[in-house]
mmCIF file of C-alpha atoms in Angstrom:
data_model
loop_
_atom_site.group_PDB
_atom_site.id
_atom_site.type_symbol
_atom_site.label_atom_id
_atom_site.label_comp_id
_atom_site.label_asym_id
_atom_site.label_seq_id
_atom_site.Cartn_x
_atom_site.Cartn_y
_atom_site.Cartn_z
ATOM 1 C CA UNK S 1 -131.185 19.405 66.772
ATOM 2 C CA UNK S 2 -132.241 16.364 64.829
ATOM 3 C CA UNK S 3 -132.284 12.685 65.387
ATOM 4 C CA UNK S 4 -130.615 10.514 62.860
ATOM 5 C CA UNK S 5 -134.059 9.493 61.590
ATOM 6 C CA UNK S 6 -135.021 13.090 60.993
ATOM 7 C CA UNK S 7 -137.230 13.777 64.033
ATOM 8 C CA UNK S 8 -136.490 16.740 66.248
ATOM 9 C CA UNK S 9 -135.496 16.881 69.904
ATOM 10 C CA UNK S 10 -137.895 19.338 71.505
ATOM 11 C CA UNK S 11 -137.005 18.966 75.173
ATOM 12 C CA UNK S 12 -134.641 17.457 77.719
ATOM 13 C CA UNK S 13 -135.814 15.605 80.817
ATOM 14 C CA UNK S 14 -134.154 16.791 84.040
ATOM 15 C CA UNK S 15 -133.591 14.250 86.813
ATOM 16 C CA UNK S 16 -133.879 16.353 89.952
ATOM 17 C CA UNK S 17 -133.757 15.362 93.593
ATOM 18 C CA UNK S 18 -135.445 12.036 94.274
ATOM 19 C CA UNK S 19 -137.709 11.364 97.228
ATOM 20 C CA UNK S 20 -141.332 11.499 98.379
ATOM 21 C CA UNK S 21 -143.429 14.652 98.427
ATOM 22 C CA UNK S 22 -142.326 15.599 101.969
ATOM 23 C CA UNK S 23 -138.671 15.698 100.882
ATOM 24 C CA UNK S 24 -139.553 17.590 97.697
ATOM 25 C CA UNK S 25 -141.560 20.106 99.737
ATOM 26 C CA UNK S 26 -138.650 20.516 102.161
ATOM 27 C CA UNK S 27 -136.269 21.238 99.272
ATOM 28 C CA UNK S 28 -138.830 23.606 97.734
ATOM 29 C CA UNK S 29 -139.151 25.688 100.897
ATOM 30 C CA UNK S 30 -135.411 25.612 101.651
ATOM 31 C CA UNK S 31 -134.255 26.625 98.170
ATOM 32 C CA UNK S 32 -136.997 29.258 97.904
ATOM 33 C CA UNK S 33 -135.790 30.876 101.129
ATOM 34 C CA UNK S 34 -132.144 30.667 100.018
ATOM 35 C CA UNK S 35 -132.893 32.166 96.613
ATOM 36 C CA UNK S 36 -134.981 34.941 98.167
ATOM 37 C CA UNK S 37 -132.153 35.735 100.597
ATOM 38 C CA UNK S 38 -129.649 35.667 97.723
ATOM 39 C CA UNK S 39 -131.604 38.186 95.665
ATOM 40 C CA UNK S 40 -132.342 40.477 98.636
ATOM 41 C CA UNK S 41 -128.787 40.285 99.995
ATOM 42 C CA UNK S 42 -127.061 40.999 96.704
ATOM 43 C CA UNK S 43 -129.485 43.767 95.757
ATOM 44 C CA UNK S 44 -128.913 45.314 99.192
ATOM 45 C CA UNK S 45 -125.149 45.338 98.580
ATOM 46 C CA UNK S 46 -125.552 46.885 95.120
ATOM 47 C CA UNK S 47 -127.930 49.580 96.421
ATOM 48 C CA UNK S 48 -125.759 50.290 99.478
ATOM 49 C CA UNK S 49 -122.617 50.734 97.384
ATOM 50 C CA UNK S 50 -124.442 52.937 94.871
ATOM 51 C CA UNK S 51 -126.229 55.087 97.470
ATOM 52 C CA UNK S 52 -123.525 55.589 100.118
ATOM 53 C CA UNK S 53 -120.852 58.215 99.513
ATOM 54 C CA UNK S 54 -118.468 56.559 101.987
ATOM 55 C CA UNK S 55 -118.285 53.414 99.831
ATOM 56 C CA UNK S 56 -116.643 54.999 96.820
ATOM 57 C CA UNK S 57 -113.406 53.023 96.963
ATOM 58 C CA UNK S 58 -112.544 50.609 94.113
ATOM 59 C CA UNK S 59 -113.034 47.598 96.418
ATOM 60 C CA UNK S 60 -116.713 48.406 96.993
ATOM 61 C CA UNK S 61 -117.266 49.207 93.320
ATOM 62 C CA UNK S 62 -115.963 45.729 92.448
ATOM 63 C CA UNK S 63 -117.964 44.180 95.296
ATOM 64 C CA UNK S 64 -121.151 45.710 93.892
ATOM 65 C CA UNK S 65 -120.404 44.202 90.500
ATOM 66 C CA UNK S 66 -119.659 40.816 92.101
ATOM 67 C CA UNK S 67 -123.018 40.879 93.900
ATOM 68 C CA UNK S 68 -124.816 41.666 90.651
ATOM 69 C CA UNK S 69 -123.109 38.737 88.895
ATOM 70 C CA UNK S 70 -123.911 36.407 91.813
ATOM 71 C CA UNK S 71 -127.573 37.351 91.612
ATOM 72 C CA UNK S 72 -127.639 36.810 87.836
ATOM 73 C CA UNK S 73 -125.826 33.468 88.073
ATOM 74 C CA UNK S 74 -128.279 32.159 90.660
ATOM 75 C CA UNK S 75 -131.288 33.430 88.686
ATOM 76 C CA UNK S 76 -130.265 31.487 85.574
ATOM 77 C CA UNK S 77 -130.896 28.088 87.204
ATOM 78 C CA UNK S 78 -132.511 28.365 90.654
ATOM 79 C CA UNK S 79 -136.090 29.516 89.822
ATOM 80 C CA UNK S 80 -136.479 26.683 87.284
ATOM 81 C CA UNK S 81 -135.058 24.200 89.766
ATOM 82 C CA UNK S 82 -137.468 25.366 92.494
ATOM 83 C CA UNK S 83 -140.456 25.100 90.176
ATOM 84 C CA UNK S 84 -139.446 21.591 89.073
ATOM 85 C CA UNK S 85 -139.379 20.357 92.682
ATOM 86 C CA UNK S 86 -143.183 20.340 92.753
ATOM 87 C CA UNK S 87 -143.697 19.369 89.100
ATOM 88 C CA UNK S 88 -144.507 15.868 87.889
ATOM 89 C CA UNK S 89 -142.911 16.393 84.470
ATOM 90 C CA UNK S 90 -139.490 18.004 84.837
ATOM 91 C CA UNK S 91 -138.334 19.115 81.449
ATOM 92 C CA UNK S 92 -136.765 22.023 79.596
ATOM 93 C CA UNK S 93 -137.000 22.846 75.916
ATOM 94 C CA UNK S 94 -133.951 22.217 73.774
ATOM 95 C CA UNK S 95 -133.405 25.900 73.135
ATOM 96 C CA UNK S 96 -134.207 26.736 76.756
ATOM 97 C CA UNK S 97 -131.437 24.334 77.705
ATOM 98 C CA UNK S 98 -129.002 26.106 75.369
ATOM 99 C CA UNK S 99 -129.993 29.523 76.740
ATOM 100 C CA UNK S 100 -129.513 28.298 80.300
ATOM 101 C CA UNK S 101 -126.002 26.999 79.520
ATOM 102 C CA UNK S 102 -125.120 30.192 77.630
ATOM 103 C CA UNK S 103 -125.961 32.535 80.489
ATOM 104 C CA UNK S 104 -124.557 30.265 83.200
ATOM 105 C CA UNK S 105 -121.131 30.235 81.535
ATOM 106 C CA UNK S 106 -121.469 33.903 80.575
ATOM 107 C CA UNK S 107 -121.997 35.079 84.160
ATOM 108 C CA UNK S 108 -119.604 32.436 85.505
ATOM 109 C CA UNK S 109 -116.804 33.519 83.163
ATOM 110 C CA UNK S 110 -117.394 37.176 84.005
ATOM 111 C CA UNK S 111 -117.302 36.431 87.746
ATOM 112 C CA UNK S 112 -114.120 34.394 87.378
ATOM 113 C CA UNK S 113 -112.431 37.384 85.717
ATOM 114 C CA UNK S 114 -113.812 39.808 88.300
ATOM 115 C CA UNK S 115 -112.374 37.751 91.172
ATOM 116 C CA UNK S 116 -108.941 38.069 89.548
ATOM 117 C CA UNK S 117 -109.466 41.836 89.285
ATOM 118 C CA UNK S 118 -110.425 41.957 92.973
ATOM 119 C CA UNK S 119 -107.203 40.111 93.841
ATOM 120 C CA UNK S 120 -105.224 42.735 91.902
ATOM 121 C CA UNK S 121 -107.136 45.464 93.747
ATOM 122 C CA UNK S 122 -106.149 43.961 97.116
ATOM 123 C CA UNK S 123 -102.518 43.665 95.993
ATOM 124 C CA UNK S 124 -102.367 47.360 95.101
ATOM 125 C CA UNK S 125 -104.248 48.409 98.265
ATOM 126 C CA UNK S 126 -101.995 46.421 100.609
ATOM 127 C CA UNK S 127 -98.613 46.529 98.864
ATOM 128 C CA UNK S 128 -98.812 49.992 97.226
ATOM 129 C CA UNK S 129 -101.182 51.974 99.458
ATOM 130 C CA UNK S 130 -99.736 55.394 98.553
ATOM 131 C CA UNK S 131 -100.390 54.825 94.862
ATOM 132 C CA UNK S 132 -103.713 53.009 95.295
ATOM 133 C CA UNK S 133 -106.037 55.792 94.138
ATOM 134 C CA UNK S 134 -103.793 56.647 91.196
ATOM 135 C CA UNK S 135 -103.455 53.077 89.951
ATOM 136 C CA UNK S 136 -107.069 52.008 90.589
ATOM 137 C CA UNK S 137 -108.628 54.934 88.743
ATOM 138 C CA UNK S 138 -112.254 55.038 87.637
ATOM 139 C CA UNK S 139 -111.142 54.573 84.059
ATOM 140 C CA UNK S 140 -109.200 51.410 84.922
ATOM 141 C CA UNK S 141 -112.075 50.064 87.010
ATOM 142 C CA UNK S 142 -114.563 50.568 84.182
ATOM 143 C CA UNK S 143 -112.111 48.880 81.811
ATOM 144 C CA UNK S 144 -111.794 45.914 84.170
ATOM 145 C CA UNK S 145 -115.576 45.514 84.445
ATOM 146 C CA UNK S 146 -116.058 45.700 80.668
ATOM 147 C CA UNK S 147 -113.202 43.224 80.256
ATOM 148 C CA UNK S 148 -114.817 40.761 82.685
ATOM 149 C CA UNK S 149 -118.115 40.840 80.771
ATOM 150 C CA UNK S 150 -116.263 40.510 77.452
ATOM 151 C CA UNK S 151 -114.271 37.498 78.645
ATOM 152 C CA UNK S 152 -117.470 35.925 79.977
ATOM 153 C CA UNK S 153 -119.083 36.354 76.561
ATOM 154 C CA UNK S 154 -116.078 34.912 74.711
ATOM 155 C CA UNK S 155 -115.879 32.040 77.198
ATOM 156 C CA UNK S 156 -119.495 30.980 76.716
ATOM 157 C CA UNK S 157 -119.640 31.595 72.959
ATOM 158 C CA UNK S 158 -116.515 29.526 72.307
ATOM 159 C CA UNK S 159 -118.299 26.509 73.783
ATOM 160 C CA UNK S 160 -121.881 27.157 72.725
ATOM 161 C CA UNK S 161 -121.111 27.534 68.999
ATOM 162 C CA UNK S 162 -119.806 23.958 69.094
ATOM 163 C CA UNK S 163 -122.708 22.631 71.165
ATOM 164 C CA UNK S 164 -125.835 24.259 69.788
ATOM 165 C CA UNK S 165 -125.924 22.233 66.545
ATOM 166 C CA UNK S 166 -125.014 18.834 67.982
ATOM 167 C CA UNK S 167 -127.336 16.041 66.788
ATOM 168 C CA UNK S 168 -129.194 14.145 69.529
ATOM 169 C CA UNK S 169 -130.491 10.636 68.977
ATOM 170 C CA UNK S 170 -133.295 10.188 71.453
ATOM 171 C CA UNK S 171 -131.318 10.024 74.710
ATOM 172 C CA UNK S 172 -132.514 13.266 76.265
ATOM 173 C CA UNK S 173 -132.379 12.528 80.012
ATOM 174 C CA UNK S 174 -130.027 14.878 81.924
ATOM 175 C CA UNK S 175 -129.030 13.527 85.319
ATOM 176 C CA UNK S 176 -128.929 16.891 87.049
ATOM 177 C CA UNK S 177 -131.115 19.775 88.208
ATOM 178 C CA UNK S 178 -130.209 22.019 85.246
ATOM 179 C CA UNK S 179 -128.574 21.848 81.829
ATOM 180 C CA UNK S 180 -124.797 21.922 81.720
ATOM 181 C CA UNK S 181 -122.291 21.333 78.953
ATOM 182 C CA UNK S 182 -120.708 18.020 80.064
ATOM 183 C CA UNK S 183 -124.076 16.310 80.513
ATOM 184 C CA UNK S 184 -125.640 17.671 77.327
ATOM 185 C CA UNK S 185 -122.591 16.811 75.204
ATOM 186 C CA UNK S 186 -122.768 13.200 76.441
ATOM 187 C CA UNK S 187 -126.232 12.893 74.869
ATOM 188 C CA UNK S 188 -125.014 13.687 71.351
ATOM 189 C CA UNK S 189 -125.086 10.819 68.855
ATOM 190 C CA UNK S 190 -121.728 11.668 67.316
ATOM 191 C CA UNK S 191 -118.158 11.315 68.541
ATOM 192 C CA UNK S 192 -117.492 14.203 70.930
ATOM 193 C CA UNK S 193 -113.996 13.492 72.289
ATOM 194 C CA UNK S 194 -112.574 16.679 70.765
ATOM 195 C CA UNK S 195 -115.394 18.787 72.173
ATOM 196 C CA UNK S 196 -115.017 17.137 75.567
ATOM 197 C CA UNK S 197 -111.317 18.020 75.643
ATOM 198 C CA UNK S 198 -112.165 21.582 74.620
ATOM 199 C CA UNK S 199 -114.629 21.907 77.516
ATOM 200 C CA UNK S 200 -111.979 20.571 79.901
ATOM 201 C CA UNK S 201 -109.479 23.161 78.610
ATOM 202 C CA UNK S 202 -111.948 26.063 78.383
ATOM 203 C CA UNK S 203 -113.780 25.590 81.682
ATOM 204 C CA UNK S 204 -111.931 23.065 83.833
ATOM 205 C CA UNK S 205 -108.279 23.832 83.198
ATOM 206 C CA UNK S 206 -108.945 27.568 83.055
ATOM 207 C CA UNK S 207 -110.748 27.443 86.426
ATOM 208 C CA UNK S 208 -107.918 25.436 87.965
ATOM 209 C CA UNK S 209 -105.182 27.768 86.640
ATOM 210 C CA UNK S 210 -107.058 30.885 87.783
ATOM 211 C CA UNK S 211 -107.614 29.364 91.221
ATOM 212 C CA UNK S 212 -103.906 28.555 91.623
ATOM 213 C CA UNK S 213 -102.877 32.010 90.369
ATOM 214 C CA UNK S 214 -105.223 33.658 92.855
ATOM 215 C CA UNK S 215 -103.856 31.622 95.764
ATOM 216 C CA UNK S 216 -100.306 32.459 94.653
ATOM 217 C CA UNK S 217 -101.170 36.163 94.430
ATOM 218 C CA UNK S 218 -102.622 36.163 97.953
ATOM 219 C CA UNK S 219 -99.497 34.378 99.207
ATOM 220 C CA UNK S 220 -97.289 36.988 97.526
ATOM 221 C CA UNK S 221 -99.298 39.758 99.179
ATOM 222 C CA UNK S 222 -98.903 38.217 102.651
ATOM 223 C CA UNK S 223 -95.179 37.562 102.170
ATOM 224 C CA UNK S 224 -94.656 41.138 100.952
ATOM 225 C CA UNK S 225 -96.497 42.579 103.944
ATOM 226 C CA UNK S 226 -94.592 40.339 106.352
ATOM 227 C CA UNK S 227 -91.233 41.587 105.056
ATOM 228 C CA UNK S 228 -92.110 45.278 104.645
ATOM 229 C CA UNK S 229 -94.488 45.819 107.546
ATOM 230 C CA UNK S 230 -94.896 42.889 109.962
ATOM 231 C CA UNK S 231 -97.292 44.887 112.117
ATOM 232 C CA UNK S 232 -99.835 45.018 109.293
ATOM 233 C CA UNK S 233 -99.794 41.267 108.663
ATOM 234 C CA UNK S 234 -102.795 40.491 110.863
ATOM 235 C CA UNK S 235 -104.865 43.232 109.208
ATOM 236 C CA UNK S 236 -103.861 42.037 105.729
ATOM 237 C CA UNK S 237 -104.689 38.456 106.647
ATOM 238 C CA UNK S 238 -108.091 39.531 107.958
ATOM 239 C CA UNK S 239 -108.801 41.439 104.737
ATOM 240 C CA UNK S 240 -107.668 38.640 102.438
ATOM 241 C CA UNK S 241 -109.369 35.829 104.328
ATOM 242 C CA UNK S 242 -112.788 36.882 103.019
ATOM 243 C CA UNK S 243 -111.442 36.931 99.457
ATOM 244 C CA UNK S 244 -109.786 33.527 99.871
ATOM 245 C CA UNK S 245 -113.032 32.012 101.185
ATOM 246 C CA UNK S 246 -115.056 33.447 98.284
ATOM 247 C CA UNK S 247 -112.494 32.291 95.699
ATOM 248 C CA UNK S 248 -112.411 28.775 97.160
ATOM 249 C CA UNK S 249 -116.211 28.511 97.266
ATOM 250 C CA UNK S 250 -116.496 29.669 93.659
ATOM 251 C CA UNK S 251 -113.651 27.773 92.022
ATOM 252 C CA UNK S 252 -113.847 24.572 94.085
ATOM 253 C CA UNK S 253 -117.082 23.215 92.547
ATOM 254 C CA UNK S 254 -116.065 24.522 89.095
ATOM 255 C CA UNK S 255 -112.838 22.527 89.173
ATOM 256 C CA UNK S 256 -114.593 19.319 90.221
ATOM 257 C CA UNK S 257 -117.394 19.734 87.652
ATOM 258 C CA UNK S 258 -115.370 20.890 84.646
ATOM 259 C CA UNK S 259 -111.820 19.610 85.167
ATOM 260 C CA UNK S 260 -113.313 16.091 85.214
ATOM 261 C CA UNK S 261 -116.530 16.980 83.345
ATOM 262 C CA UNK S 262 -117.386 13.559 81.983
ATOM 263 C CA UNK S 263 -116.981 11.684 85.262
ATOM 264 C CA UNK S 264 -119.491 11.296 88.078
ATOM 265 C CA UNK S 265 -118.686 14.825 89.336
ATOM 266 C CA UNK S 266 -120.533 16.385 86.392
ATOM 267 C CA UNK S 267 -123.861 14.909 87.552
ATOM 268 C CA UNK S 268 -123.230 15.511 91.257
ATOM 269 C CA UNK S 269 -126.294 17.443 92.361
ATOM 270 C CA UNK S 270 -124.672 18.594 95.612
ATOM 271 C CA UNK S 271 -121.867 20.333 93.707
ATOM 272 C CA UNK S 272 -124.396 21.802 91.279
ATOM 273 C CA UNK S 273 -126.520 23.218 94.112
ATOM 274 C CA UNK S 274 -123.478 24.553 95.944
ATOM 275 C CA UNK S 275 -122.178 26.308 92.825
ATOM 276 C CA UNK S 276 -125.447 27.909 91.690
ATOM 277 C CA UNK S 277 -127.487 28.246 94.904
ATOM 278 C CA UNK S 278 -125.271 28.327 97.996
ATOM 279 C CA UNK S 279 -122.219 30.299 96.810
ATOM 280 C CA UNK S 280 -124.215 33.328 95.539
ATOM 281 C CA UNK S 281 -125.781 33.536 99.025
ATOM 282 C CA UNK S 282 -122.517 33.106 100.951
ATOM 283 C CA UNK S 283 -120.670 35.862 99.088
ATOM 284 C CA UNK S 284 -122.765 38.774 100.457
ATOM 285 C CA UNK S 285 -122.803 37.172 103.920
ATOM 286 C CA UNK S 286 -119.003 36.820 103.983
ATOM 287 C CA UNK S 287 -118.324 40.335 102.741
ATOM 288 C CA UNK S 288 -120.909 42.099 104.926
ATOM 289 C CA UNK S 289 -120.427 40.236 108.205
ATOM 290 C CA UNK S 290 -116.640 40.714 108.049
ATOM 291 C CA UNK S 291 -116.772 44.354 106.946
ATOM 292 C CA UNK S 292 -117.640 46.946 109.567
ATOM 293 C CA UNK S 293 -117.814 49.787 107.032
ATOM 294 C CA UNK S 294 -120.344 47.888 104.920
ATOM 295 C CA UNK S 295 -122.483 47.012 107.952
ATOM 296 C CA UNK S 296 -122.414 50.642 109.111
ATOM 297 C CA UNK S 297 -123.457 51.849 105.643
ATOM 298 C CA UNK S 298 -126.318 49.328 105.530
ATOM 299 C CA UNK S 299 -127.556 50.479 108.930
ATOM 300 C CA UNK S 300 -127.480 54.117 107.769
ATOM 301 C CA UNK S 301 -129.400 53.199 104.619
ATOM 302 C CA UNK S 302 -131.971 51.280 106.697
ATOM 303 C CA UNK S 303 -132.426 54.193 109.126
ATOM 304 C CA UNK S 304 -132.672 56.644 106.241
ATOM 305 C CA UNK S 305 -135.356 54.583 104.527
ATOM 306 C CA UNK S 306 -137.200 54.087 107.818
ATOM 307 C CA UNK S 307 -137.298 57.825 108.540
ATOM 308 C CA UNK S 308 -138.432 58.479 104.956
ATOM 309 C CA UNK S 309 -141.331 56.051 105.315
#
């Protein structure tokens, strides 16, 4: 990463939340509590699914994987953001910036794929209940999980190989709380129109298409249930509502940030916080509070651990 005059870019300056020390302290405490709750909540879901024999259905297996990805996605950016809130010099090394972008798109791409798999799981469970266990076999589930991680890796590598060697010419101020492709690409001292279009297609357009396909799939499920078994419509709607909320919370910020990545949305700190801090916390809350079986399993695990202690 060289300047045109031969000097090397060693770090990027991050422009975090502005305000006096009281506001910075408020953000520090708030985001620390949210991140702590995110880690504890998602770990609790993973442990509950792994330890409870009643949660052996494909849905809970996929939910455990989703919680793990949520925790990883939040960990990529949130601890650094929290530390920077009380720091005078907010910066990140050039390679640290590249690593942050790599893992953010890696976990984000994997989660995007997993949400599609979870939609397929709900379609089979609701529309083909008699064949559910046969279709959603352990072998297929493991294949889906490996596929989601593979797609996440391909998604991030396809963008990072074009970004990592970009030359930067002294403009190293990133107007956000973490490194992200649209903002870093804008700092390059070469023409990047082709790369910008590639990011729009790879991240923005892909997120938008997946979001529409997921909404269409949920609509198909509800229409199918309404025609075949009207009495089950309310139960199906209750089951799918949690999935629809999670999908909207995940894809909404992604579409705004990456479908128009070189507009003001890319540096919108509210969208950035919602995508990397709030959504990973809301996912376990939505799935546990709306799922009686999960809450019952968590209570059993808590009682079991309490009696053991």
